mmCIF file of N, CA, C and O in Angstrom:
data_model
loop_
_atom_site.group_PDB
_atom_site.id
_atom_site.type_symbol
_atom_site.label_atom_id
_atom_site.label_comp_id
_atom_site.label_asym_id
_atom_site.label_seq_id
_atom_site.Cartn_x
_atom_site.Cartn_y
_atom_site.Cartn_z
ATOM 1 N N UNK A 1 208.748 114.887 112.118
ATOM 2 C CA UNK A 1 209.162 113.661 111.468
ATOM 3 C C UNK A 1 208.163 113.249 110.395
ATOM 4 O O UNK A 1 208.149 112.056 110.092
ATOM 5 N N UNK A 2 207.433 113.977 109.858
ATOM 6 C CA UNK A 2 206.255 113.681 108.942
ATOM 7 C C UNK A 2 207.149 113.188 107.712
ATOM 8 O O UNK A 2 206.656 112.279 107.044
ATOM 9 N N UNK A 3 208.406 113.675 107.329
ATOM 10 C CA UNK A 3 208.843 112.997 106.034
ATOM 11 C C UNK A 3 210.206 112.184 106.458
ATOM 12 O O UNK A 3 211.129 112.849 106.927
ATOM 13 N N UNK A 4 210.300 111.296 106.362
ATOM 14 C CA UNK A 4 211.493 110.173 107.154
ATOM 15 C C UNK A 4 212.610 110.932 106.207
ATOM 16 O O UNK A 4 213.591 111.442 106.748
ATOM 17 N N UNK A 5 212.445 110.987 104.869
ATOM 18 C CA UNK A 5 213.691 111.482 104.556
ATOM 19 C C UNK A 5 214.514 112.777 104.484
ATOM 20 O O UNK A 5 215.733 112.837 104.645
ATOM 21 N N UNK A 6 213.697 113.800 104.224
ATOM 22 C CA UNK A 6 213.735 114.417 105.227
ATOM 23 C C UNK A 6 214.209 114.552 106.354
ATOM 24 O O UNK A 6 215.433 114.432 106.393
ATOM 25 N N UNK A 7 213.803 114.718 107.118
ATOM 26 C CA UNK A 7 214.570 114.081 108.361
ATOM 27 C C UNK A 7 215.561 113.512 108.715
ATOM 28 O O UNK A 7 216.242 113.859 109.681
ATOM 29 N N UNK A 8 215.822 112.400 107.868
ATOM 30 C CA UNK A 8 217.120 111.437 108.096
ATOM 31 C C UNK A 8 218.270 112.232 107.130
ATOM 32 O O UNK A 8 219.115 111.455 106.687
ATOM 33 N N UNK A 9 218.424 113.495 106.773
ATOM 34 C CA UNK A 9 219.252 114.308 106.192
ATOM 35 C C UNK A 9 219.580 115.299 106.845
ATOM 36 O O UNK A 9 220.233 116.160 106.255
ATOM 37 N N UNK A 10 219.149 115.548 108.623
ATOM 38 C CA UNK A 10 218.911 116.657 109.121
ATOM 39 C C UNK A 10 220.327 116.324 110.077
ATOM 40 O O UNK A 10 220.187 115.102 110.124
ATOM 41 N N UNK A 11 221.096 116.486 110.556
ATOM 42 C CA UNK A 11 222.221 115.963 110.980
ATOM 43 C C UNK A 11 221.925 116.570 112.444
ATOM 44 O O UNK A 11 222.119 115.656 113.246
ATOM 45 N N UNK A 12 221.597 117.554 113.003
ATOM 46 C CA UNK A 12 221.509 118.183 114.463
ATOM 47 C C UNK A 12 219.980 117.101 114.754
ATOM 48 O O UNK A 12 220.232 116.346 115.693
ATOM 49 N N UNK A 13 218.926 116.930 114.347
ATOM 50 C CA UNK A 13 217.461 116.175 113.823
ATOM 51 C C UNK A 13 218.361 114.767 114.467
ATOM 52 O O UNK A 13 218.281 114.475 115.660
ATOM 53 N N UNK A 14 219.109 114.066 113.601
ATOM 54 C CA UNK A 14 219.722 112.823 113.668
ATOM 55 C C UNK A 14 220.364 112.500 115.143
ATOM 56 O O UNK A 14 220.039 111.501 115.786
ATOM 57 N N UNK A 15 221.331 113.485 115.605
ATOM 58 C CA UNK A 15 222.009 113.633 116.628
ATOM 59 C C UNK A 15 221.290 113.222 118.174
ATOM 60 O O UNK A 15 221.564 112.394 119.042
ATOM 61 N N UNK A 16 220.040 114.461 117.975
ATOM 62 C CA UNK A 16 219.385 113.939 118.791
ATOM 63 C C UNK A 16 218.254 112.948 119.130
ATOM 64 O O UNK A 16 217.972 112.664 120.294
ATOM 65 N N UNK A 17 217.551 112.381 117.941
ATOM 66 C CA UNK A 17 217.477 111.254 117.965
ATOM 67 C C UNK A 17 218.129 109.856 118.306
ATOM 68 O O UNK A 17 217.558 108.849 118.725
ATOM 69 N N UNK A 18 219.537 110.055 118.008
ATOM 70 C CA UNK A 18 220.349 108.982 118.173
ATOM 71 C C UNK A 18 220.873 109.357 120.194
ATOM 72 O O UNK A 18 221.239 108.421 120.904
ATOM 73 N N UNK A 19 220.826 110.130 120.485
ATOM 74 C CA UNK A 19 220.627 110.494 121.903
ATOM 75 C C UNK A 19 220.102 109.714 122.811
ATOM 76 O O UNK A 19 220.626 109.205 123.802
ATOM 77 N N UNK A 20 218.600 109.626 122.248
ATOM 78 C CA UNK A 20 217.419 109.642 122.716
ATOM 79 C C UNK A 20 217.465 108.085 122.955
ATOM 80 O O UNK A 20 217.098 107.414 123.920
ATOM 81 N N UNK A 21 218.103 107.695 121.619
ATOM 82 C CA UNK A 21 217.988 105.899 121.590
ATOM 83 C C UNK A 21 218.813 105.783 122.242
ATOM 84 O O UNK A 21 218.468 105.062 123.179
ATOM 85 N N UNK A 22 219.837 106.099 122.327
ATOM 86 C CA UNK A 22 221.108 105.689 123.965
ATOM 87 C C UNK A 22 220.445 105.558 124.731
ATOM 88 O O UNK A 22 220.103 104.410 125.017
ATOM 89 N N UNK A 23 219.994 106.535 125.361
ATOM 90 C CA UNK A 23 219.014 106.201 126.323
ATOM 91 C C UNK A 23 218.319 105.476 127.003
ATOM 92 O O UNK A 23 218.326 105.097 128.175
ATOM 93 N N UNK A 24 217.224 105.199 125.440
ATOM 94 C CA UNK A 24 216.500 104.069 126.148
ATOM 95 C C UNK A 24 217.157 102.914 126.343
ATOM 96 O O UNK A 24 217.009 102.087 127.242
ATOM 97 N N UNK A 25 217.963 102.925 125.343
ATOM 98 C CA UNK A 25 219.089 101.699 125.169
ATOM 99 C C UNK A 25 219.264 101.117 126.864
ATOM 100 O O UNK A 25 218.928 100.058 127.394
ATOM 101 N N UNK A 26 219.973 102.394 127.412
ATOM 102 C CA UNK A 26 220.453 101.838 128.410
ATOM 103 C C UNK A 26 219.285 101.767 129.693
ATOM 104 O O UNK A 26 219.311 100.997 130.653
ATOM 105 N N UNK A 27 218.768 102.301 129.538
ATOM 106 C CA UNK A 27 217.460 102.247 130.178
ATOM 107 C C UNK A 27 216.697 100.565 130.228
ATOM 108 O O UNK A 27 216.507 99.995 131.303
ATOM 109 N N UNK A 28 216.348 99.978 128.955
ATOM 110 C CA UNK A 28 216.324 98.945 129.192
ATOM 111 C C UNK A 28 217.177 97.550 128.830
ATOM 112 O O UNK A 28 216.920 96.395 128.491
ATOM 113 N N UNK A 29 218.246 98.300 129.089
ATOM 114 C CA UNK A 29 219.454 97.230 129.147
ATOM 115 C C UNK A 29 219.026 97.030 131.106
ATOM 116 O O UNK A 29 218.698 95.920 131.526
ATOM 117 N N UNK A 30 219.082 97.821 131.720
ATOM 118 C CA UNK A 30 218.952 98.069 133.473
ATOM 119 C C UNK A 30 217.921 96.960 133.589
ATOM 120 O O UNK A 30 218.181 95.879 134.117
ATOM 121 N N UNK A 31 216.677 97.290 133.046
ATOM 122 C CA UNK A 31 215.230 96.652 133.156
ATOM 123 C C UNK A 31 215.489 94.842 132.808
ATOM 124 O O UNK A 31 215.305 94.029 133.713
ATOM 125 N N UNK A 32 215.944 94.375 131.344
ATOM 126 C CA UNK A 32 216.159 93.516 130.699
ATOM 127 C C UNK A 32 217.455 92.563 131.664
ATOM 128 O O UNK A 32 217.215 91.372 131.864
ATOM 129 N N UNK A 33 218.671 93.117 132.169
ATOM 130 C CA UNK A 33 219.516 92.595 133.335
ATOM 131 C C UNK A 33 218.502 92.319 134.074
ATOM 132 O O UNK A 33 217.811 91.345 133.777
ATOM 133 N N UNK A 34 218.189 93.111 135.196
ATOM 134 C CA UNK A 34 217.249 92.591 136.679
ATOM 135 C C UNK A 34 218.818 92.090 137.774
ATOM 136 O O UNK A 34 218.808 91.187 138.610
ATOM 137 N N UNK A 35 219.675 92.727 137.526
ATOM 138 C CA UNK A 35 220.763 92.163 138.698
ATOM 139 C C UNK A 35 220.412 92.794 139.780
ATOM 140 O O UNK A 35 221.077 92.524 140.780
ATOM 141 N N UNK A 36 219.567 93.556 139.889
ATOM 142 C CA UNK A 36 219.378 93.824 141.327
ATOM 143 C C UNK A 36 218.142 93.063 141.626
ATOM 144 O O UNK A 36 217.757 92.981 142.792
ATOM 145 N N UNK A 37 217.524 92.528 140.702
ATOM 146 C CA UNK A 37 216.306 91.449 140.999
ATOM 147 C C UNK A 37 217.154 90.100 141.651
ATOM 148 O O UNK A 37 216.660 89.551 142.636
ATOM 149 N N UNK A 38 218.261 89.652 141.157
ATOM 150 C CA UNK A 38 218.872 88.536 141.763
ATOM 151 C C UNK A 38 219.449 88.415 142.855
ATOM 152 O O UNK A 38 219.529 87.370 143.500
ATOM 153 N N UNK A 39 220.045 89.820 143.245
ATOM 154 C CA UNK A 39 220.204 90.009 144.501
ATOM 155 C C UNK A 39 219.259 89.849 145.664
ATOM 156 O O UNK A 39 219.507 89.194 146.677
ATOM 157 N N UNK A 40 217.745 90.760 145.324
ATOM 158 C CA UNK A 40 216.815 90.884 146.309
ATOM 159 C C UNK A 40 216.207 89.026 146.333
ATOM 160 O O UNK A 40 215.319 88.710 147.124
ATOM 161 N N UNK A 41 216.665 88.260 145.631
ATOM 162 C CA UNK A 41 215.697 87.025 145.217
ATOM 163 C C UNK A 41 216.680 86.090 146.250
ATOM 164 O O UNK A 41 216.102 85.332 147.030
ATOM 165 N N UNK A 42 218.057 86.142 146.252
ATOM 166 C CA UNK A 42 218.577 85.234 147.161
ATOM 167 C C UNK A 42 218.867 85.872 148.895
ATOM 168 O O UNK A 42 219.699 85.431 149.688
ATOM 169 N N UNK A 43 218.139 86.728 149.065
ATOM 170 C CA UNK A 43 217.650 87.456 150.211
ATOM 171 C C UNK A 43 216.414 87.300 150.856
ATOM 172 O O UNK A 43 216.148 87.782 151.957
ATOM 173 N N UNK A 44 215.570 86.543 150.082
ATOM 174 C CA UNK A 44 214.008 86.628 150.504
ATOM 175 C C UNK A 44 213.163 85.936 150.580
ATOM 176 O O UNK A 44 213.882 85.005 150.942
ATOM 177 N N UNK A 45 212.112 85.464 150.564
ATOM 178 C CA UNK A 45 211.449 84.685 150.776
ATOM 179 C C UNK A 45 210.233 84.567 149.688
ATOM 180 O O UNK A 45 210.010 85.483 148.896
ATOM 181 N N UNK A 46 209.449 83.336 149.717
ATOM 182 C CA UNK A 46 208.841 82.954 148.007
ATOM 183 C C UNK A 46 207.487 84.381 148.383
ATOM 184 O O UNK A 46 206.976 84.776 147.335
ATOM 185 N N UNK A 47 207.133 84.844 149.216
ATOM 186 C CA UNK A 47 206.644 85.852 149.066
ATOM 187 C C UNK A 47 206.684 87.338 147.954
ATOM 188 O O UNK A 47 206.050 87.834 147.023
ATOM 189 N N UNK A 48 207.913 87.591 148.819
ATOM 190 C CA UNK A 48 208.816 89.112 148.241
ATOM 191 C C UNK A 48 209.312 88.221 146.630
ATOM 192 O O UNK A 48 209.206 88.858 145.582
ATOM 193 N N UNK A 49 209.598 87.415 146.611
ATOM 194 C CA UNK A 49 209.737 86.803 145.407
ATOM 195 C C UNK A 49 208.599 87.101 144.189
ATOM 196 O O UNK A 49 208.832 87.862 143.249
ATOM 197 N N UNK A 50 207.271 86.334 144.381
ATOM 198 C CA UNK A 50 206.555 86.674 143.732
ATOM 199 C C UNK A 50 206.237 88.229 143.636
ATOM 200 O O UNK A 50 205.665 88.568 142.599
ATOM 201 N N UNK A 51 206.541 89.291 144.625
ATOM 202 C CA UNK A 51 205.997 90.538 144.536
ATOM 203 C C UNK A 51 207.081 90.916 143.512
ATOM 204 O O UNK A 51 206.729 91.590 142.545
ATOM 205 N N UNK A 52 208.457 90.520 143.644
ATOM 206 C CA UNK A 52 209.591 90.825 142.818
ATOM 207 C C UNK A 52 209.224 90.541 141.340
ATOM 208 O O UNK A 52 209.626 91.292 140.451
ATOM 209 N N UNK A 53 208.514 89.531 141.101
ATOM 210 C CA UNK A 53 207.922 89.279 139.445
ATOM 211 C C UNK A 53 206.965 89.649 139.124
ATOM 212 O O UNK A 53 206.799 89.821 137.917
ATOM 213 N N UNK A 54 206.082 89.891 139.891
ATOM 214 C CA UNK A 54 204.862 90.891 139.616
ATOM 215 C C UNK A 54 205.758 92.551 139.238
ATOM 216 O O UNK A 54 205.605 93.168 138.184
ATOM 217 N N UNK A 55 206.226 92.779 139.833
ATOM 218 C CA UNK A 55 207.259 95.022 139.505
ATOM 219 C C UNK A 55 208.143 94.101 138.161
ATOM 220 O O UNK A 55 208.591 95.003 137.453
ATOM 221 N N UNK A 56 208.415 93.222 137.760
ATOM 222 C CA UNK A 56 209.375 93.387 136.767
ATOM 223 C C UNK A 56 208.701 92.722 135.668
ATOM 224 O O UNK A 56 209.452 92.797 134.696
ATOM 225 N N UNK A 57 207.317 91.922 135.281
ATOM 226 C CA UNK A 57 206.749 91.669 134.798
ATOM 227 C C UNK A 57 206.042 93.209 134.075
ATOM 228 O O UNK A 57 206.268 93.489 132.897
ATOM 229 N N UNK A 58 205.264 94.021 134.889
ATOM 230 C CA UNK A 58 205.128 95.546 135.121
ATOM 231 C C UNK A 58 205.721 96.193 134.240
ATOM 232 O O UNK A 58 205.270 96.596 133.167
ATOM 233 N N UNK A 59 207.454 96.386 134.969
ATOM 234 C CA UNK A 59 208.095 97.086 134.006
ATOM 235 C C UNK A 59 208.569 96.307 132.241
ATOM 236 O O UNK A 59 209.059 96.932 131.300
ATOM 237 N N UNK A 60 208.309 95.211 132.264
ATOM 238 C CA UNK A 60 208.466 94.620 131.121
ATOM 239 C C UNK A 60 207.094 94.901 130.014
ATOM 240 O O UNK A 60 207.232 95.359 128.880
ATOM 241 N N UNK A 61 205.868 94.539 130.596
ATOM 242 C CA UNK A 61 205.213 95.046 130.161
ATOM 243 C C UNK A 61 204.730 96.640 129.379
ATOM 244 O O UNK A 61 203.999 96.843 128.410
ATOM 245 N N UNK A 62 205.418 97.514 130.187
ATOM 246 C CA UNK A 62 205.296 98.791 130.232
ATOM 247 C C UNK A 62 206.297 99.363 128.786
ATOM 248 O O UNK A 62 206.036 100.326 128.067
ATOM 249 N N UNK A 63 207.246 98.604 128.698
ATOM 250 C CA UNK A 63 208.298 98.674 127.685
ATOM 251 C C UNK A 63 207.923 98.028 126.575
ATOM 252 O O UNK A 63 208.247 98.441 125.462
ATOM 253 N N UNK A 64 207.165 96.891 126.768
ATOM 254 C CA UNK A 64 206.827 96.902 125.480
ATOM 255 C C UNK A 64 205.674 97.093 124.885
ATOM 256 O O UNK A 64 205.301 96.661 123.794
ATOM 257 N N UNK A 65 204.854 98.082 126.015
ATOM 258 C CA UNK A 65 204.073 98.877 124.926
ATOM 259 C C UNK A 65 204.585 100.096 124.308
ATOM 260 O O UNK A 65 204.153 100.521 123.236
ATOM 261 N N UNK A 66 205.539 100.676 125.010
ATOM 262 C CA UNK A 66 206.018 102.031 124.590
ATOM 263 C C UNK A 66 207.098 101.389 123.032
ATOM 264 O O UNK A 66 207.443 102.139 122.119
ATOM 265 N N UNK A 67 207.335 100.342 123.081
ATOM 266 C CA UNK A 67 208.204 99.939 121.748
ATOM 267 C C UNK A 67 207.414 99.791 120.484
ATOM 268 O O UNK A 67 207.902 99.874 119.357
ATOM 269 N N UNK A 68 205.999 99.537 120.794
ATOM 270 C CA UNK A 68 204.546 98.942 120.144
ATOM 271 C C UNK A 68 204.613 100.611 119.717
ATOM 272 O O UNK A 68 204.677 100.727 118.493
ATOM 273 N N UNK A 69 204.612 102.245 120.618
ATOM 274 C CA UNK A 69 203.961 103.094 119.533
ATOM 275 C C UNK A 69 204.490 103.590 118.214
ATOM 276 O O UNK A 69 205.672 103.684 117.884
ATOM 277 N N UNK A 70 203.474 103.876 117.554
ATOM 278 C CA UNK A 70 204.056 104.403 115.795
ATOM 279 C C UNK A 70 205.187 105.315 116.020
ATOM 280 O O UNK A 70 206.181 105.116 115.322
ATOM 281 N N UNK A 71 205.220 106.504 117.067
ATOM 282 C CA UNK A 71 206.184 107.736 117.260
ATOM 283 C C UNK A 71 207.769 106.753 116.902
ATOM 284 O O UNK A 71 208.642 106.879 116.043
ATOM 285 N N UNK A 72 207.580 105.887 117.919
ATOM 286 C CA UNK A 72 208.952 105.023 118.331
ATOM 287 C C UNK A 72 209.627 104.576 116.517
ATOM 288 O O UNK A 72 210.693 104.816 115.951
ATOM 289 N N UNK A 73 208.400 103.865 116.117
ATOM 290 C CA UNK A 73 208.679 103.466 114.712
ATOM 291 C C UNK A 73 209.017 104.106 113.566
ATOM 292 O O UNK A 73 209.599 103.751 112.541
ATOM 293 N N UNK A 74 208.451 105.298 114.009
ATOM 294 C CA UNK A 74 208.847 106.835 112.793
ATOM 295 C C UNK A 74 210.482 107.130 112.970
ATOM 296 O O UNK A 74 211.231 107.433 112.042
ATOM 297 N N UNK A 75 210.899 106.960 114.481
ATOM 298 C CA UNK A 75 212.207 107.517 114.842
ATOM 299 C C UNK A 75 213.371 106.899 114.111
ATOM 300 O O UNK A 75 214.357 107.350 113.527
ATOM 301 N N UNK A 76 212.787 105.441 114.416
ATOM 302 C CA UNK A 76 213.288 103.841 114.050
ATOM 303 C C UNK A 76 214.025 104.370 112.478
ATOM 304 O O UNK A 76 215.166 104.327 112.018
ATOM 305 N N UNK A 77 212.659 104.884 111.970
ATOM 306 C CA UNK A 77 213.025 104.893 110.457
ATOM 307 C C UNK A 77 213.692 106.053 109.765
ATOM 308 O O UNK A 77 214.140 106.150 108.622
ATOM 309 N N UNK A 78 213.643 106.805 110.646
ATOM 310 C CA UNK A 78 214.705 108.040 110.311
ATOM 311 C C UNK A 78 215.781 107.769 110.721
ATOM 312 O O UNK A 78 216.709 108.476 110.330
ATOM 313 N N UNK A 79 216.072 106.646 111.663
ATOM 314 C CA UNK A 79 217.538 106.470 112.026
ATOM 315 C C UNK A 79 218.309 105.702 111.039
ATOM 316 O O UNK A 79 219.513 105.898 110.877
ATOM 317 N N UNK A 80 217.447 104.584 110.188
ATOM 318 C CA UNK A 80 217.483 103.700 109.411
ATOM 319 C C UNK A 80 217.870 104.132 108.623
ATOM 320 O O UNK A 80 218.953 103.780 108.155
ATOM 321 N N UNK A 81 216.792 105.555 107.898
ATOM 322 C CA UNK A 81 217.758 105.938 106.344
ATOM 323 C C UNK A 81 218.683 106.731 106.563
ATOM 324 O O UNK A 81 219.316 107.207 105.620
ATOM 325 N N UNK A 82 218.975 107.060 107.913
ATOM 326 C CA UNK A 82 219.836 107.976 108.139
ATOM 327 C C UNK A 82 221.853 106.978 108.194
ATOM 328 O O UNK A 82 223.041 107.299 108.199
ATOM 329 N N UNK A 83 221.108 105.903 108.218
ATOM 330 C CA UNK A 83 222.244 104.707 108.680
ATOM 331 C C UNK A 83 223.019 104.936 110.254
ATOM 332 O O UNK A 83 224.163 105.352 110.441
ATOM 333 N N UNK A 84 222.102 104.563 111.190
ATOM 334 C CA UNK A 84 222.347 105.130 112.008
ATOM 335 C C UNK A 84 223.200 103.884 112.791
ATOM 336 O O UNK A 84 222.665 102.783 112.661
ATOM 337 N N UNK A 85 224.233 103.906 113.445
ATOM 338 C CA UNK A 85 224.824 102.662 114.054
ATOM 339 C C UNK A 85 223.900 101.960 115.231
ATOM 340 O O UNK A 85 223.807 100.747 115.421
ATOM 341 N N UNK A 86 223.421 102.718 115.770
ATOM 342 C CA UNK A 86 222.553 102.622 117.372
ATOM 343 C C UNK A 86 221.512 101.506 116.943
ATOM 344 O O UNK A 86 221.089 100.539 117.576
ATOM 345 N N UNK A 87 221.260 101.914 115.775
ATOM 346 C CA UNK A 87 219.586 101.158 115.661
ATOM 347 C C UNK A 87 219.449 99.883 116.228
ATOM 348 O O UNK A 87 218.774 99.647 117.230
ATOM 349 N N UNK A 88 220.476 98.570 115.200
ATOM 350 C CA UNK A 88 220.735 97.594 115.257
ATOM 351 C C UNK A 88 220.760 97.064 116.615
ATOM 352 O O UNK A 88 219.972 96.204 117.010
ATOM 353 N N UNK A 89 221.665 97.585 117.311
ATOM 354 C CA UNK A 89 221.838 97.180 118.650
ATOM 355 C C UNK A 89 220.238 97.603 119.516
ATOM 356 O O UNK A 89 219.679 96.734 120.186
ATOM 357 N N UNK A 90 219.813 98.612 119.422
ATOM 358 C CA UNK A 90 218.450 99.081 119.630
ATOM 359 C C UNK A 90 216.992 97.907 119.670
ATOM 360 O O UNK A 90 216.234 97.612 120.593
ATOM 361 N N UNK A 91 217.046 97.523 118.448
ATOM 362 C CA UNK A 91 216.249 96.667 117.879
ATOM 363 C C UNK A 91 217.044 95.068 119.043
ATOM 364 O O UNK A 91 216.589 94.502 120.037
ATOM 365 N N UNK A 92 217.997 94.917 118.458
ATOM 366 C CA UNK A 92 218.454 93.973 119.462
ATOM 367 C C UNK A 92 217.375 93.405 120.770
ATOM 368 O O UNK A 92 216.492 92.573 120.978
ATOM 369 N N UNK A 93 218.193 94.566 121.494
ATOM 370 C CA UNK A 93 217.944 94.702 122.835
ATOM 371 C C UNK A 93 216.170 94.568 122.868
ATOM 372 O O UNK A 93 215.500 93.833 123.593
ATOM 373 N N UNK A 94 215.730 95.473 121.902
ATOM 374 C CA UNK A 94 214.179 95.507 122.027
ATOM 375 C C UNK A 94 213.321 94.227 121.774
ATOM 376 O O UNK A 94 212.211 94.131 122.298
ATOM 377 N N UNK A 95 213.826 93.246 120.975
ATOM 378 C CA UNK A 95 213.541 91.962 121.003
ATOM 379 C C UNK A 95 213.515 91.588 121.999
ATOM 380 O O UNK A 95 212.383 91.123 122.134
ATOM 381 N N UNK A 96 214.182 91.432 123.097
ATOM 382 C CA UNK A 96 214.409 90.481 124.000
ATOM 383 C C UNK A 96 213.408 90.810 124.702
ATOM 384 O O UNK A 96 212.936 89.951 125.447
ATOM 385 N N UNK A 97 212.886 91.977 124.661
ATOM 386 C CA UNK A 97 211.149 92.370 125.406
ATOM 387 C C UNK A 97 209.974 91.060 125.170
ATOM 388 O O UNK A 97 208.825 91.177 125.595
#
């Protein structure tokens, strides 16, 4: 990915990039819900509660350092000049981190 444009002309290059962002997409669409956090929360007690926001604090954290590296941002931008539909919604979702 050293030349974005480049790259964003590579159509098999593009494909699987745009893969990759499904992925995470849905990956932290799972994380960002927490419906199985609401479940375990009206089951439990203010204990398991707090342990429940400590693992999802964790995984929140964890996501948005991996959104923070340059790799992520290079991809970003090959999807961009590539006009990629995913991004938008991508970026979306990644805000809400």
């Amino acid at each position: 990915l050293s030349d974005a444009t480049i790259a964003s002309k590579n159509k098999d290059l593009v494909q699987r990039l745009e893969s990759t962002l499904l992925h995470w997409t849905k990956q932290i669409k799972e994380v960002v819900s927490g419906s199985e956090n609401t479940q375990q929360l009206e089951a439990s007690g203010p204990i398991e509660e707090i342990e429940l926001w400590g693992r999802r604090d964790k995984d929140l954290s964890g996501i948005k350092r991996q959104l923070e590296q340059p790799r992520l941002k290079e991809i970003i931008n090959v999807l961009q000049l590539a006009k990629s539909s995913y991004v938008t919604n991508f970026q979306s979702l990644a805000s809400m981190i």
